[in-house]
Amino acid sequence: MPARVSSSLVEVCVLFCACERASSFLTPSHTGAVGIEMAAELKLIYPSLRVTLIHSRDKLLSSEPLPDDFKDRTLAVLHETGVETIMGRRVLETTPATSEDGSPIYKLTLSDGSQVTTGQVVNALSKSIPTSSYLPKAILDEEGYVKVQPSLRFQDLVPNAEFHYAAGDIVKWSGIKRCGAAMHMGQYAAQNIHAHMLKEVSGVEPTWKELSEFPPMIGLAVGKKAVVYDPQEGTSDGEHLMKSYFGQDLGHQICWNYMQLGREFVAVA
C-alpha cells in the first residue's frame, strides 16, 4: 500500500509540473467524479490553461445511480469554472506528436472521427478494479468485490470467515463508493475486531456494529463550489457547501479530525 500511495503522489506532482509547462489544454477523459474534480481544480489553479473534459456519455457520472438534475447541475457548475466539455464521444486513440515550436503534444482521435490536439492527457477512469485477486473466488462477486455480512465479516463461504473483515471500496455494499462511507466501514470493522478479540481473550459477549444500507449520495468539489445530492434534500450547490463539505483543503482536515489522527494515544489500563 505505501508503495502505491507514493507512486500516486509522484504522478500527481508530475502532472501539475507538466501543466505549468503546457501551452495548450489538458484533457481528462472517460471521467467520473475524480475526473470532474481534477479538471475543475486544474482550471482553478491554472486559470489561463484551457482544460477540456471528454466523456463518452451524454451526461456526466453516467454510471452512478444519481438523478439527472444532479448530473446536469454538475455540468453547469463545471462550465462556470471555465472547463470545456466534449460529451457523447469516446477517445479511441492517443498519439504523441510535436508542435510547430518543437514542444510535445498529443493528438486524440474521437469516436466520431474528429481529432483534438492537447498539451497533456489524463485518463481519469470512472470504473475501478478491486485489488482482491489474492482472495478465494468464493468470497468475491463477479466484479471482484468482497461479500461481507453487515458486521463487515466475510460471509460464511470460506474457511475461517469469522476471522476476516473487509471495509471500503473493496466491499460489495449498496451506495456510491465514497470516502465517508469507507471511513464509516473502517470504524465499524475496527470496533468489531476489537469486540471479537475481547470475546476470544476474556469471554466478553460482543455487541456487533452492523451496517445499514447506504442510499445514493455524493458531494463533489467543483472549483470554488460543491455540488451535493442526498435523497432527503435533493440537489444543491454553492460556495457555502464547499466550505462545510470540504473545508479549505478538499476534506483533508475533516478526515484527519474524524479519525482523531492528531490526538495523543493514551493506553487504557
Short mmCIF file of C-alpha atoms in Angstrom, two decimals:
data_model
loop_
_atom_site.label_atom_id
_atom_site.label_comp_id
_atom_site.label_asym_id
_atom_site.label_seq_id
_atom_site.Cartn_x
_atom_site.Cartn_y
_atom_site.Cartn_z
CA MET A 1 0.00 0.00 0.00
CA PRO A 2 2.68 2.63 0.85
CA ALA A 3 4.37 2.00 -2.50
CA ARG A 4 1.12 2.63 -4.37
CA VAL A 5 0.40 5.81 -2.43
CA SER A 6 3.92 7.08 -3.07
CA SER A 7 3.58 6.32 -6.77
CA SER A 8 0.26 8.18 -6.94
CA LEU A 9 1.77 11.24 -5.25
CA VAL A 10 4.66 11.25 -7.71
CA GLU A 11 2.20 11.03 -10.61
CA VAL A 12 0.22 13.99 -9.27
CA CYS A 13 3.40 16.07 -8.88
CA VAL A 14 4.49 15.19 -12.42
CA LEU A 15 1.03 16.12 -13.72
CA PHE A 16 1.00 19.56 -12.11
CA CYS A 17 4.56 20.29 -13.24
CA ALA A 18 3.54 19.29 -16.76
CA CYS A 19 0.55 21.66 -16.57
CA GLU A 20 2.87 24.54 -15.77
CA ARG A 21 4.79 23.82 -18.97
CA ALA A 22 1.76 23.10 -21.17
CA SER A 23 0.87 25.77 -23.72
CA SER A 24 -2.34 24.10 -24.85
CA PHE A 25 -5.14 22.47 -22.90
CA LEU A 26 -5.33 19.39 -20.75
CA THR A 27 -7.95 16.71 -21.31
CA PRO A 28 -9.16 14.29 -18.63
CA SER A 29 -11.09 11.54 -20.41
CA HIS A 30 -13.55 8.69 -19.64
CA THR A 31 -14.23 10.52 -16.44
CA GLY A 32 -16.22 10.03 -13.26
CA ALA A 33 -16.27 12.05 -10.06
CA VAL A 34 -12.47 12.18 -9.75
CA GLY A 35 -12.02 13.43 -13.30
CA ILE A 36 -14.61 16.18 -12.80
CA GLU A 37 -12.94 17.36 -9.60
CA MET A 38 -9.47 17.14 -11.18
CA ALA A 39 -10.50 19.19 -14.21
CA ALA A 40 -12.10 21.89 -12.05
CA GLU A 41 -9.13 22.03 -9.67
CA LEU A 42 -6.66 22.37 -12.54
CA LYS A 43 -8.69 25.22 -14.01
CA LEU A 44 -8.83 26.89 -10.59
CA ILE A 45 -5.05 26.67 -10.10
CA TYR A 46 -4.14 27.45 -13.72
CA PRO A 47 -6.93 29.78 -14.94
CA SER A 48 -5.11 30.57 -18.20
CA LEU A 49 -4.84 26.88 -19.12
CA ARG A 50 -7.51 25.56 -21.45
CA VAL A 51 -8.98 22.49 -19.75
CA THR A 52 -11.34 20.18 -21.62
CA LEU A 53 -13.14 17.18 -20.19
CA ILE A 54 -14.13 14.38 -22.58
CA HIS A 55 -16.89 11.96 -21.58
CA SER A 56 -18.24 9.14 -23.72
CA ARG A 57 -21.85 9.52 -22.50
CA ASP A 58 -24.35 12.35 -22.89
CA LYS A 59 -24.42 13.01 -19.13
CA LEU A 60 -21.66 13.14 -16.53
CA LEU A 61 -21.50 10.44 -13.83
CA SER A 62 -23.44 8.16 -16.17
CA SER A 63 -22.51 5.01 -14.24
CA GLU A 64 -23.76 6.32 -10.88
CA PRO A 65 -27.34 5.87 -9.54
CA LEU A 66 -27.93 9.63 -9.30
CA PRO A 67 -30.81 11.77 -10.64
CA ASP A 68 -30.41 13.69 -13.88
CA ASP A 69 -30.82 17.06 -12.16
CA PHE A 70 -27.64 16.40 -10.16
CA LYS A 71 -25.72 15.41 -13.27
CA ASP A 72 -26.99 18.48 -15.12
CA ARG A 73 -26.15 20.79 -12.21
CA THR A 74 -22.65 19.33 -12.02
CA LEU A 75 -22.13 20.03 -15.72
CA ALA A 76 -23.40 23.61 -15.32
CA VAL A 77 -21.12 24.33 -12.35
CA LEU A 78 -18.19 22.75 -14.20
CA HIS A 79 -18.82 25.12 -17.12
CA GLU A 80 -18.92 28.04 -14.65
CA THR A 81 -15.32 27.24 -13.70
CA GLY A 82 -14.26 27.63 -17.33
CA VAL A 83 -13.78 23.93 -18.07
CA GLU A 84 -14.94 22.96 -21.56
CA THR A 85 -16.61 19.62 -22.26
CA ILE A 86 -16.93 17.20 -25.15
CA MET A 87 -19.85 14.85 -24.45
CA GLY A 88 -21.05 11.70 -26.15
CA ARG A 89 -17.71 10.91 -27.78
CA ARG A 90 -15.10 8.38 -26.76
CA VAL A 91 -11.32 8.68 -27.10
CA LEU A 92 -10.22 5.89 -29.44
CA GLU A 93 -6.53 6.70 -29.80
CA THR A 94 -3.95 8.99 -28.22
CA THR A 95 -0.86 9.68 -30.35
CA PRO A 96 2.23 11.61 -29.15
CA ALA A 97 3.33 14.31 -31.58
CA THR A 98 5.39 17.51 -31.79
CA SER A 99 4.05 21.03 -32.28
CA GLU A 100 5.50 23.59 -34.72
CA ASP A 101 7.64 25.10 -31.96
CA GLY A 102 9.01 21.67 -31.03
CA SER A 103 7.05 21.16 -27.80
CA PRO A 104 5.45 17.75 -27.17
CA ILE A 105 1.70 17.45 -27.79
CA TYR A 106 -0.91 14.69 -28.08
CA LYS A 107 -3.43 14.09 -30.83
CA LEU A 108 -6.63 12.40 -29.71
CA THR A 109 -8.90 10.62 -32.19
CA LEU A 110 -12.54 10.56 -31.05
CA SER A 111 -15.28 8.07 -31.86
CA ASP A 112 -16.94 10.41 -34.41
CA GLY A 113 -13.69 10.67 -36.38
CA SER A 114 -12.77 14.14 -35.14
CA GLN A 115 -9.37 14.95 -33.66
CA VAL A 116 -8.33 17.05 -30.67
CA THR A 117 -4.82 18.35 -30.00
CA THR A 118 -3.67 18.90 -26.42
CA GLY A 119 -0.57 19.51 -24.35
CA GLN A 120 -1.37 16.91 -21.69
CA VAL A 121 -3.78 13.99 -21.29
CA VAL A 122 -5.08 12.46 -18.07
CA ASN A 123 -7.15 9.28 -18.17
CA ALA A 124 -9.44 9.59 -15.14
CA LEU A 125 -11.16 6.23 -15.29
CA SER A 126 -14.53 6.07 -13.55
CA LYS A 127 -14.65 2.27 -13.19
CA SER A 128 -12.27 0.97 -10.54
CA ILE A 129 -11.00 -2.60 -10.37
CA PRO A 130 -10.84 -4.23 -6.91
CA THR A 131 -7.40 -5.47 -5.83
CA SER A 132 -8.85 -8.69 -4.45
CA SER A 133 -7.39 -11.36 -6.74
CA TYR A 134 -5.45 -12.85 -3.80
CA LEU A 135 -8.70 -13.85 -2.07
CA PRO A 136 -10.66 -17.09 -2.67
CA LYS A 137 -13.07 -16.73 -5.59
CA ALA A 138 -15.93 -17.99 -3.42
CA ILE A 139 -15.89 -14.80 -1.35
CA LEU A 140 -15.90 -12.48 -4.40
CA ASP A 141 -18.74 -11.42 -6.65
CA GLU A 142 -18.42 -11.36 -10.44
CA GLU A 143 -16.67 -7.96 -10.36
CA GLY A 144 -14.19 -8.90 -7.63
CA TYR A 145 -15.87 -7.19 -4.67
CA VAL A 146 -15.75 -8.94 -1.29
CA LYS A 147 -19.02 -10.39 0.02
CA VAL A 148 -19.46 -9.33 3.63
CA GLN A 149 -22.06 -9.51 6.37
CA PRO A 150 -23.44 -6.25 7.86
CA SER A 151 -20.72 -6.63 10.55
CA LEU A 152 -18.13 -6.48 7.71
CA ARG A 153 -17.02 -10.02 8.48
CA PHE A 154 -16.65 -12.29 5.47
CA GLN A 155 -19.76 -14.21 4.54
CA ASP A 156 -19.68 -17.87 5.57
CA LEU A 157 -18.45 -19.02 2.17
CA VAL A 158 -14.79 -19.70 3.02
CA PRO A 159 -12.91 -21.34 5.92
CA ASN A 160 -12.24 -19.10 8.96
CA ALA A 161 -14.62 -16.44 7.65
CA GLU A 162 -15.30 -15.21 11.19
CA PHE A 163 -11.67 -14.04 11.48
CA HIS A 164 -11.66 -11.97 8.29
CA TYR A 165 -13.07 -8.50 7.71
CA ALA A 166 -13.14 -6.13 4.76
CA ALA A 167 -14.02 -2.43 4.52
CA GLY A 168 -14.07 0.38 1.99
CA ASP A 169 -14.23 0.31 -1.80
CA ILE A 170 -13.28 -3.37 -1.95
CA VAL A 171 -16.57 -4.37 -0.29
CA LYS A 172 -19.77 -5.33 -2.10
CA TRP A 173 -22.30 -2.99 -0.49
CA SER A 174 -25.02 -0.58 -1.51
CA GLY A 175 -24.49 3.09 -2.29
CA ILE A 176 -21.78 5.03 -4.12
CA LYS A 177 -18.19 4.30 -3.18
CA ARG A 178 -17.14 7.39 -1.20
CA CYS A 179 -14.51 8.37 1.36
CA GLY A 180 -17.11 8.93 4.09
CA ALA A 181 -18.66 5.51 3.61
CA ALA A 182 -15.22 3.86 3.60
CA MET A 183 -14.24 5.55 6.89
CA HIS A 184 -17.56 4.55 8.43
CA MET A 185 -16.94 0.94 7.40
CA GLY A 186 -13.39 1.09 8.75
CA GLN A 187 -14.63 2.34 12.10
CA TYR A 188 -17.21 -0.45 12.39
CA ALA A 189 -14.70 -3.08 11.28
CA ALA A 190 -12.18 -1.90 13.90
CA GLN A 191 -14.80 -1.93 16.66
CA ASN A 192 -15.98 -5.40 15.68
CA ILE A 193 -12.43 -6.77 15.51
CA HIS A 194 -11.81 -5.38 18.99
CA ALA A 195 -15.06 -6.91 20.25
CA HIS A 196 -14.07 -10.24 18.71
CA MET A 197 -10.69 -10.10 20.47
CA LEU A 198 -12.34 -9.38 23.83
CA LYS A 199 -14.61 -12.37 23.32
CA GLU A 200 -11.69 -14.66 22.50
CA VAL A 201 -9.48 -13.43 25.36
CA SER A 202 -11.93 -12.54 28.13
CA GLY A 203 -15.20 -14.17 27.15
CA VAL A 204 -16.97 -10.81 26.84
CA GLU A 205 -20.11 -11.29 24.76
CA PRO A 206 -19.84 -8.84 21.84
CA THR A 207 -22.40 -6.38 20.56
CA TRP A 208 -21.63 -6.16 16.86
CA LYS A 209 -21.74 -2.90 14.93
CA GLU A 210 -23.76 -3.57 11.78
CA LEU A 211 -24.06 -1.51 8.62
CA SER A 212 -27.35 -0.28 7.24
CA GLU A 213 -27.95 0.08 3.53
CA PHE A 214 -26.32 3.21 2.06
CA PRO A 215 -28.63 5.34 -0.13
CA PRO A 216 -27.06 7.04 -3.17
CA MET A 217 -25.48 10.34 -2.06
CA ILE A 218 -22.45 12.34 -3.11
CA GLY A 219 -20.61 15.62 -2.71
CA LEU A 220 -18.31 16.94 -5.46
CA ALA A 221 -15.73 19.71 -5.15
CA VAL A 222 -16.08 21.62 -8.43
CA GLY A 223 -13.82 24.66 -8.40
CA LYS A 224 -14.95 27.03 -5.66
CA LYS A 225 -18.33 25.33 -5.27
CA ALA A 226 -19.56 21.97 -4.04
CA VAL A 227 -22.38 20.14 -5.79
CA VAL A 228 -24.24 17.90 -3.36
CA TYR A 229 -27.02 15.30 -3.55
CA ASP A 230 -28.79 13.33 -0.86
CA PRO A 231 -32.26 11.71 -1.05
CA GLN A 232 -33.78 13.98 1.62
CA GLU A 233 -32.52 17.39 0.45
CA GLY A 234 -32.10 16.69 -3.26
CA THR A 235 -29.53 18.57 -5.35
CA SER A 236 -27.85 21.79 -4.23
CA ASP A 237 -24.64 23.70 -4.92
CA GLY A 238 -22.73 26.70 -3.63
CA GLU A 239 -19.57 28.05 -2.05
CA HIS A 240 -21.08 27.60 1.43
CA LEU A 241 -21.41 23.88 0.74
CA MET A 242 -17.79 23.76 -0.40
CA LYS A 243 -16.77 25.13 3.00
CA SER A 244 -18.96 22.76 5.03
CA TYR A 245 -18.22 19.62 2.99
CA PHE A 246 -14.55 20.13 2.08
CA GLY A 247 -13.15 22.96 4.22
CA GLN A 248 -10.03 24.65 2.83
CA ASP A 249 -8.16 21.51 1.74
CA LEU A 250 -10.63 19.24 -0.10
CA GLY A 251 -11.62 17.50 3.13
CA HIS A 252 -8.16 16.52 4.39
CA GLN A 253 -8.56 18.21 7.77
CA ILE A 254 -12.11 16.89 8.17
CA CYS A 255 -10.89 13.31 7.67
CA TRP A 256 -7.88 13.94 9.93
CA ASN A 257 -10.13 15.16 12.74
CA TYR A 258 -12.73 12.43 12.24
CA MET A 259 -10.10 9.71 12.56
CA GLN A 260 -8.52 11.57 15.53
CA LEU A 261 -5.07 11.30 13.97
CA GLY A 262 -3.80 14.40 15.76
CA ARG A 263 -4.68 13.17 19.25
CA GLU A 264 -2.10 11.63 21.54
CA PHE A 265 -2.83 7.97 22.18
CA VAL A 266 -3.33 7.10 25.83
CA ALA A 267 -3.47 3.40 26.67
CA VAL A 268 -6.32 2.37 28.94
CA ALA A 269 -5.13 0.30 31.90
#
